[in-house]
Coordinates of C-alpha atoms and ligand atoms in Angstrom, one line a residue:
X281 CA -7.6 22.1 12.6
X282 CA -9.3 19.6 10.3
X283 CA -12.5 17.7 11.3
X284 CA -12.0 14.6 9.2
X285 CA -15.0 11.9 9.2
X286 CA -13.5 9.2 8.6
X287 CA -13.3 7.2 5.8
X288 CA -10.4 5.7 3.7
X289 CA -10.5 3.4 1.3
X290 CA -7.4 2.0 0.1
X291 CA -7.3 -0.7 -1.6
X292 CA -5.3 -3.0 -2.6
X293 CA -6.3 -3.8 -5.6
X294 CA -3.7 -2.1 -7.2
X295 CA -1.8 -4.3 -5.1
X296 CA 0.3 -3.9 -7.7
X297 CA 3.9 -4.1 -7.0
X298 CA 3.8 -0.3 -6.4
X299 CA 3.6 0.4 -3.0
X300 CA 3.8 3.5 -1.3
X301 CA 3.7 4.4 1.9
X302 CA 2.1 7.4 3.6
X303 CA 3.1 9.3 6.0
X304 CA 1.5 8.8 8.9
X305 CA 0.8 12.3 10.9
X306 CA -1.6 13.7 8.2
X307 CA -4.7 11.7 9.1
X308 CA -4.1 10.9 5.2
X309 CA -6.9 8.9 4.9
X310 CA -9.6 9.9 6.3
X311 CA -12.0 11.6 4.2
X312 CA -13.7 14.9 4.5
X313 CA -17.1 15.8 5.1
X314 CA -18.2 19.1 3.1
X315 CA -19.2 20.4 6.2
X316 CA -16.3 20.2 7.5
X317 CA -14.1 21.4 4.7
X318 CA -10.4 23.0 6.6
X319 CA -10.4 26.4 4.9
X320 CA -7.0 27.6 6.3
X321 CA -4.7 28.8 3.7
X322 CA -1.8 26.4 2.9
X323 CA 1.2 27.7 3.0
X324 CA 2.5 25.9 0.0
X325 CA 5.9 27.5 -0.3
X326 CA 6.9 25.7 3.2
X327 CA 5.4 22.5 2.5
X328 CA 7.4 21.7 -1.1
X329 CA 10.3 22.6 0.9
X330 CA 9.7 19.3 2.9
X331 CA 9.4 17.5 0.0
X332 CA 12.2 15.8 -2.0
X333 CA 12.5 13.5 -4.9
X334 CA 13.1 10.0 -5.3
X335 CA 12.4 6.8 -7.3
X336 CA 10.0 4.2 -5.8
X337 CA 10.3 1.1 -8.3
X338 CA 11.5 3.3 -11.0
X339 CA 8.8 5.9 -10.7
X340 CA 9.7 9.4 -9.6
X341 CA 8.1 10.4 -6.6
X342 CA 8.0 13.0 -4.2
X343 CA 8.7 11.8 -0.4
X344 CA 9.1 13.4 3.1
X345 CA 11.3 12.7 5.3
X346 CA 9.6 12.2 8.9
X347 CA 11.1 12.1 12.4
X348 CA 11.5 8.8 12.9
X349 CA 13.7 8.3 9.6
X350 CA 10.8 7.1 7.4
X351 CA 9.7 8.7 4.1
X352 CA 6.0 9.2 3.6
X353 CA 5.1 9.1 0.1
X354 CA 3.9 12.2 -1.3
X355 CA 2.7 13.1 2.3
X356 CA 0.2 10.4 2.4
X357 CA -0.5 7.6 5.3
X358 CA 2.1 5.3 2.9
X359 CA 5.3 4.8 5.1
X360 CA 9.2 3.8 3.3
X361 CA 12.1 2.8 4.4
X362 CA 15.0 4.5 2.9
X363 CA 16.4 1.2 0.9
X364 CA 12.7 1.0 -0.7
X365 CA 13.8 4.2 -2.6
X366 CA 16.4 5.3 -4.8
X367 CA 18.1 8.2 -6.2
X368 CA 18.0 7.6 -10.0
X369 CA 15.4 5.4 -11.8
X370 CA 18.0 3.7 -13.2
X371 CA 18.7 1.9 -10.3
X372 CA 15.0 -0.3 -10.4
X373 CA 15.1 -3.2 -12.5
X374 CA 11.6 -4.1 -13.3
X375 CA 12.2 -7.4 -14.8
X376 CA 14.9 -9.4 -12.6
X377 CA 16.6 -12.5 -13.3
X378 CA 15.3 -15.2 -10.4
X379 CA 18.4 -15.3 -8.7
X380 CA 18.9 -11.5 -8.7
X381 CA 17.2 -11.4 -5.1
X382 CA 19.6 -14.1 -4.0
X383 CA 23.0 -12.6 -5.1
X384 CA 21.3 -9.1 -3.4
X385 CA 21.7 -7.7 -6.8
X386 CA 18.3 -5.3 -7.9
X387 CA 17.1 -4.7 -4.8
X388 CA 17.8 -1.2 -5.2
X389 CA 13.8 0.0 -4.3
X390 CA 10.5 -1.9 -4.0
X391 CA 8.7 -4.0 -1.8
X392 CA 8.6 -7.6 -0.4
X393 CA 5.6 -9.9 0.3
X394 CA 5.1 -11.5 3.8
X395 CA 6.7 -15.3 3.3
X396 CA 4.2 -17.9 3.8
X397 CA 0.6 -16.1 3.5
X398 CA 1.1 -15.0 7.1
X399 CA 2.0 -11.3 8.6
X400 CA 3.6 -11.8 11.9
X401 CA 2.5 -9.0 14.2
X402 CA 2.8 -7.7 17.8
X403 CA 0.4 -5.0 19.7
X404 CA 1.7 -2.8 21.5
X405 CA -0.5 -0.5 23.5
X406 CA -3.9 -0.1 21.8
X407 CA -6.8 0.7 23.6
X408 CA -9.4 -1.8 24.3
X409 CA -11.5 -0.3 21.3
X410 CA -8.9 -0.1 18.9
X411 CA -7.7 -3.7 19.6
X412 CA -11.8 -4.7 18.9
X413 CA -11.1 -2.9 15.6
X414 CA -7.8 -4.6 14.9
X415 CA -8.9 -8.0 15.5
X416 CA -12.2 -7.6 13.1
X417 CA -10.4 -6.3 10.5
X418 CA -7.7 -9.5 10.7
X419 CA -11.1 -11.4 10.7
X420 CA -12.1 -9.2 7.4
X421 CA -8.6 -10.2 5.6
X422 CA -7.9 -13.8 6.9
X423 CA -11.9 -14.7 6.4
X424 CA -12.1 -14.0 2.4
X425 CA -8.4 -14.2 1.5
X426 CA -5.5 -16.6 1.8
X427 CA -3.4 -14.5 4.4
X428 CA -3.0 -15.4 7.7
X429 CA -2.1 -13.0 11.0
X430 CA -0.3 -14.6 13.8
X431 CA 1.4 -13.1 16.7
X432 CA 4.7 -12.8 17.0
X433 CA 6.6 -15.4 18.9
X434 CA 10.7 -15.5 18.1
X435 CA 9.7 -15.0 14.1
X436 CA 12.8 -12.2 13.0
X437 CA 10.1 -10.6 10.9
X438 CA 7.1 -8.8 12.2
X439 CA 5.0 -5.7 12.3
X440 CA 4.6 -3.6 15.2
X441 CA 0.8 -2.4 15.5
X442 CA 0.6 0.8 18.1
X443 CA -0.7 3.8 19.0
X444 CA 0.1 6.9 17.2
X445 CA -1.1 8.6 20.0
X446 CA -3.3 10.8 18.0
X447 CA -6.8 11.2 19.1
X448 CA -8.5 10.5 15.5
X449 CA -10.1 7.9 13.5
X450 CA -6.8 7.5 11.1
X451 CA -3.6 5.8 10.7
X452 CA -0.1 5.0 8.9
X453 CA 1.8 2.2 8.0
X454 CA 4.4 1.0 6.2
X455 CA 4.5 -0.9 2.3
X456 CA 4.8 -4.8 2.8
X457 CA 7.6 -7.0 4.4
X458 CA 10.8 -5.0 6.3
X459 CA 12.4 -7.2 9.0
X460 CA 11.8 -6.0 12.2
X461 CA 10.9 -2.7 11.3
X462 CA 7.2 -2.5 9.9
X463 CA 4.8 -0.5 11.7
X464 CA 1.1 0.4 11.7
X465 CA 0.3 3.1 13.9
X466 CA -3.5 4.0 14.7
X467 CA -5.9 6.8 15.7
X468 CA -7.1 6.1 19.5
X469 CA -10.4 6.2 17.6
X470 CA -9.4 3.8 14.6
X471 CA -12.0 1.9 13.2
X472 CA -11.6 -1.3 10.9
X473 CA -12.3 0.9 7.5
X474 CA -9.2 2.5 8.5
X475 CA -7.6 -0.5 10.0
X476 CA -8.4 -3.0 7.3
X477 CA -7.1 -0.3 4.3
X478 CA -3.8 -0.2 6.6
X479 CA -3.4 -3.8 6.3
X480 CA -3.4 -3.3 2.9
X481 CA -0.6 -1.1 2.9
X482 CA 1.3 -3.7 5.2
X483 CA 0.8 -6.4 2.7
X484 CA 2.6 -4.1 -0.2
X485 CA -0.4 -2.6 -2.1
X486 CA -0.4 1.0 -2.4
X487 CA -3.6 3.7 -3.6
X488 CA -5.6 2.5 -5.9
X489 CA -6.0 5.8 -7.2
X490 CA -2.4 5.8 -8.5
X491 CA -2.6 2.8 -11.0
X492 CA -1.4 3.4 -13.9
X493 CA -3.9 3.4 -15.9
X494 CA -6.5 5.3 -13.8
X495 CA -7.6 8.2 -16.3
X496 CA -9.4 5.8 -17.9
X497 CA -11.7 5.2 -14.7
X498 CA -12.0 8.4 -13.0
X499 CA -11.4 11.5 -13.1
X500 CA -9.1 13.5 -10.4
X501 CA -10.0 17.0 -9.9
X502 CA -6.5 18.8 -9.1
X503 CA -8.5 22.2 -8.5
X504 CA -10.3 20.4 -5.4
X505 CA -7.1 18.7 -3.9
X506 CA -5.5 20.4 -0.9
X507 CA -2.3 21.8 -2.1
X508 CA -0.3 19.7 -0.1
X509 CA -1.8 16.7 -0.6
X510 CA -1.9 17.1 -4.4
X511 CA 1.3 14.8 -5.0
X512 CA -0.8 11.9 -3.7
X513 CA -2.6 11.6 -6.8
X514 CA 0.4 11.0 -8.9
X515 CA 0.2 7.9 -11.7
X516 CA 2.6 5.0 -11.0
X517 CA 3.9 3.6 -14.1
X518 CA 6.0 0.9 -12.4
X519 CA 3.1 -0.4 -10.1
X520 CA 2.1 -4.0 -11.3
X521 CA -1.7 -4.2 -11.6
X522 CA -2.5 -7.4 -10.4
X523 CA -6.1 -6.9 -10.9
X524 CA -8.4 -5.1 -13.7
X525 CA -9.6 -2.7 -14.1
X526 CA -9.3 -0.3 -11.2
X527 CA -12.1 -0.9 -8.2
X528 CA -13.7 2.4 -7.0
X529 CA -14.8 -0.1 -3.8
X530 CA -11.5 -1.1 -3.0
X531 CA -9.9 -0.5 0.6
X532 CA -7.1 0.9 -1.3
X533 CA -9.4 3.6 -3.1
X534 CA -9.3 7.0 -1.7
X535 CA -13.3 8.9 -1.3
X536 CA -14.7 10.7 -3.5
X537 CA -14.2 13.9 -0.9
X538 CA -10.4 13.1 0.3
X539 CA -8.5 16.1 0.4
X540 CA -11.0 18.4 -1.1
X541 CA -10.3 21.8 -0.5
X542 CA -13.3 22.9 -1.1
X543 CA -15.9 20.7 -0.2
X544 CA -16.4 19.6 -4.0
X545 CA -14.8 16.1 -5.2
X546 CA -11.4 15.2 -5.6
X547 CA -12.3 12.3 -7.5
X548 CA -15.3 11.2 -9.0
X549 CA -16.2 8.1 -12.3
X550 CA -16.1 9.5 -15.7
X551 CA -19.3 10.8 -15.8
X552 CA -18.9 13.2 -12.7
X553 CA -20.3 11.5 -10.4
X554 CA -19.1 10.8 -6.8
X555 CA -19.4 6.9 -5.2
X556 CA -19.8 5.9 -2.0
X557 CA -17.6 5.9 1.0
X558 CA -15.4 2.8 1.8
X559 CA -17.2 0.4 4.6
X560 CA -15.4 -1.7 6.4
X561 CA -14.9 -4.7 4.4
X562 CA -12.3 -5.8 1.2
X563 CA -13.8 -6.0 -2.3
X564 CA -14.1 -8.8 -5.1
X565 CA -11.1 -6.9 -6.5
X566 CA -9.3 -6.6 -3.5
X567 CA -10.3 -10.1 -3.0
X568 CA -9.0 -11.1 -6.4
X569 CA -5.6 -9.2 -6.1
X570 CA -4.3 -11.0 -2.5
X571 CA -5.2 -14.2 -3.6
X572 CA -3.0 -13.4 -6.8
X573 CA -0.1 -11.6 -4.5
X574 CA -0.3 -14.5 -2.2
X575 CA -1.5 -17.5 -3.8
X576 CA -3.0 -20.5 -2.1
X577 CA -0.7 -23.2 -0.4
X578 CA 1.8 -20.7 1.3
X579 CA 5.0 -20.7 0.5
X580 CA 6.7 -24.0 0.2
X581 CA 4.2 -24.8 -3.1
X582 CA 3.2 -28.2 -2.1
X583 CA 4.3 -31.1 -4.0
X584 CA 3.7 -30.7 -7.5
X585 CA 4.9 -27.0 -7.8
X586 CA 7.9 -27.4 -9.9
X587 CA 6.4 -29.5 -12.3
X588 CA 3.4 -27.2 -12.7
X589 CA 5.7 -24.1 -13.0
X590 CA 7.1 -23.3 -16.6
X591 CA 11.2 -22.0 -17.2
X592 CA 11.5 -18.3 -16.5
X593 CA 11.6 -16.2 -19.5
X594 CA 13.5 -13.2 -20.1
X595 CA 10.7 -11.7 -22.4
X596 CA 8.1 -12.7 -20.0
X597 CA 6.9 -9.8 -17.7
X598 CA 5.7 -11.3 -14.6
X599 CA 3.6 -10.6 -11.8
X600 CA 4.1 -10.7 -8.5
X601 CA 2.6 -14.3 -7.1
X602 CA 4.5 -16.0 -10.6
X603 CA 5.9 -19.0 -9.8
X604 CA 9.1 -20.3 -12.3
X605 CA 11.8 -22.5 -12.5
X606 CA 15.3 -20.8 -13.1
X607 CA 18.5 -22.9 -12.8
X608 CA 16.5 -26.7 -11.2
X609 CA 15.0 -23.9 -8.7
X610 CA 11.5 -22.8 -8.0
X611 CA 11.1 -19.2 -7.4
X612 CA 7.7 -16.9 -7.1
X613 CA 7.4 -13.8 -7.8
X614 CA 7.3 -10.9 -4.9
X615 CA 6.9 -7.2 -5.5
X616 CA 10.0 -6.5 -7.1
X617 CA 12.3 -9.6 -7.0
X618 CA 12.2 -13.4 -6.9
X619 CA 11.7 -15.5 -3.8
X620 CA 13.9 -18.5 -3.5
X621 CA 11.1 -21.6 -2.8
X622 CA 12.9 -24.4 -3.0
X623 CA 15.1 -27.2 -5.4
X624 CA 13.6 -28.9 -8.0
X625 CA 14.8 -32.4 -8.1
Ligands
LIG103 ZN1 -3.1 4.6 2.6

């Protein structure tokens, strides 16, 4: 089996509107050590087969269907619920009209924000350890960004934070905002650079690695990747980049070492070199991207938000965290469809 060492470093900075979700048995973040490279054969015939292709926000991706009815994208730590996909990539509509989300029409795909700055969540059965780790890393998010955590009274939309059960330093969890049905489940040896990098994913960002326009940052060495983990490095064209340029310290990032084969880099800057493991903390650009995704003032907008928001556009391309007025109503961007805020009098 694989000795991992810990490290992941998602972050969020892509936060972009392309999410993913990983699936959560691999130990998909963790990083390897070179000493500890896993040098069994893959068998790569059998693991395709559990792969199948869909569209995630109009990008093609390859996802696996896990046992509790989830798709983990490309195999990775990145968890999706089976209305988060679609079958053609016809089916995403990456510029919506406002009241699209209301009507229900293009929802086909994507991912929603968490309303009011705030994820809802409720623990259930960490270990004293991992709860230590939990609660720093809500400390790490809530202390240098505008979300808020709060457990879970009678709110209808939460995430569950558990154990996975698996004695590692690693976790899963699934892209942003889903009812009742969002999960995050840890490692009995999670720490908060795995903890705080899940949160990301819970908040709707997905790799960092995967932005679009990542070639022109680093370099990913296919020859290095594990076979089966290869489809994690894929480039999202639909993702919105909410930040520039990518952030080799986000939590989002993978390691320079994640996945290797080989014990040589998976992914190092343009000059060949590698950069240093993900620590437990968000970056500027990390930073930068939540406060964009979820902008200050929560979600009612305060007083003065519709007369500081402009008409919606049809030839505008907005990011998520936009606010515009459509029809005397204030709307904000989310991921991949307008939020009803409120009337504009
Ligand atoms: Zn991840």
């Amino acid at each position: 089996m694989k000795h991992l060492r810990s490290s992941y470093r998602l972050v969020l900075i892509t936060l972009v509107c392309t999410l993913y979700l990983v699936s959560c048995t691999k130990d998909a973040i963790e990083t390897y050590t070179v000493e500890s490279v896993d040098e069994t054969p893959i068998n790569e015939e059998s693991q395709d087969k559990d792969f199948i292709t869909k569209y995630f926000m109009g990008t093609e991706v390859k996802v696996k269907l896990e046992d509790d009815g989830t798709y983990s994208l490309a195999g990775s730590d990145t968890r999706l619920f089976e209305n988060q996909l679609s079958d053609s990539p016809g089916a995403y509509e990456a510029n919506p009209v406002p009241d699209d989300g209301i009507t229900g029409l293009a929802l086909v795909g994507g991912v929603r924000k968490w309303s009011n700055n705030t994820v809802v969540y409720v623990i259930n059965g960490l270990n004293s350890q991992v709860r230590s780790e939990l609660q720093k890393s809500f400390n790490e998010w809530s202390g240098k960004t505008n979300i808020r955590f709060k457990e879970r009274t009678n709110e209808s939309t939460y995430v569950t934070i558990s154990s996975s059960g698996s004695n590692s330093n690693s976790g899963v969890a699934t892209l942003g905002s889903n009812g009742s049905r969002s999960f995050i489940r840890l490692g009995t040896r999670a720490t908060a650079v795995v903890i705080i990098h899940e949160i990301g994913h819970t908040l709707g960002y997905i790799h960092e690695q995967n932005r679009s326009h990542r070639d022109n940052y680093i370099i990913i060495n296919f020859d290095n990747i594990q076979d089966d983990a290869k489809d994690q490095f894929f480039k999202s064209s639909s993702a919105s980049l909410v930040t520039n340029p990518l952030d080799l310290n986000s939590t989002m990032m993978y390691g320079s070492y994640t996945f290797s084969k080989n014990g040589r880099p998976t992914i190092t800057d343009l000059n060949g070199n590698t950069y240093p493991q993900s620590q437990a903390r968000i970056s500027s650009g990390d930073i930068a991207g939540t406060n964009a995704v979820y902008p200050g003032g929560g979600g009612d907008g305060g007083g003065d938000a519709c007369s500081d928001s402009k008409q919606w556009s049809s030839s505008t391309q907005y990011k998520v965290g936009d606010r515009v007025i459509y029809q005397g109503r204030l709307y904000e961007r989310d991921f991949s469809r307008w939020n009803f805020i409120k009337n504009c009098g």
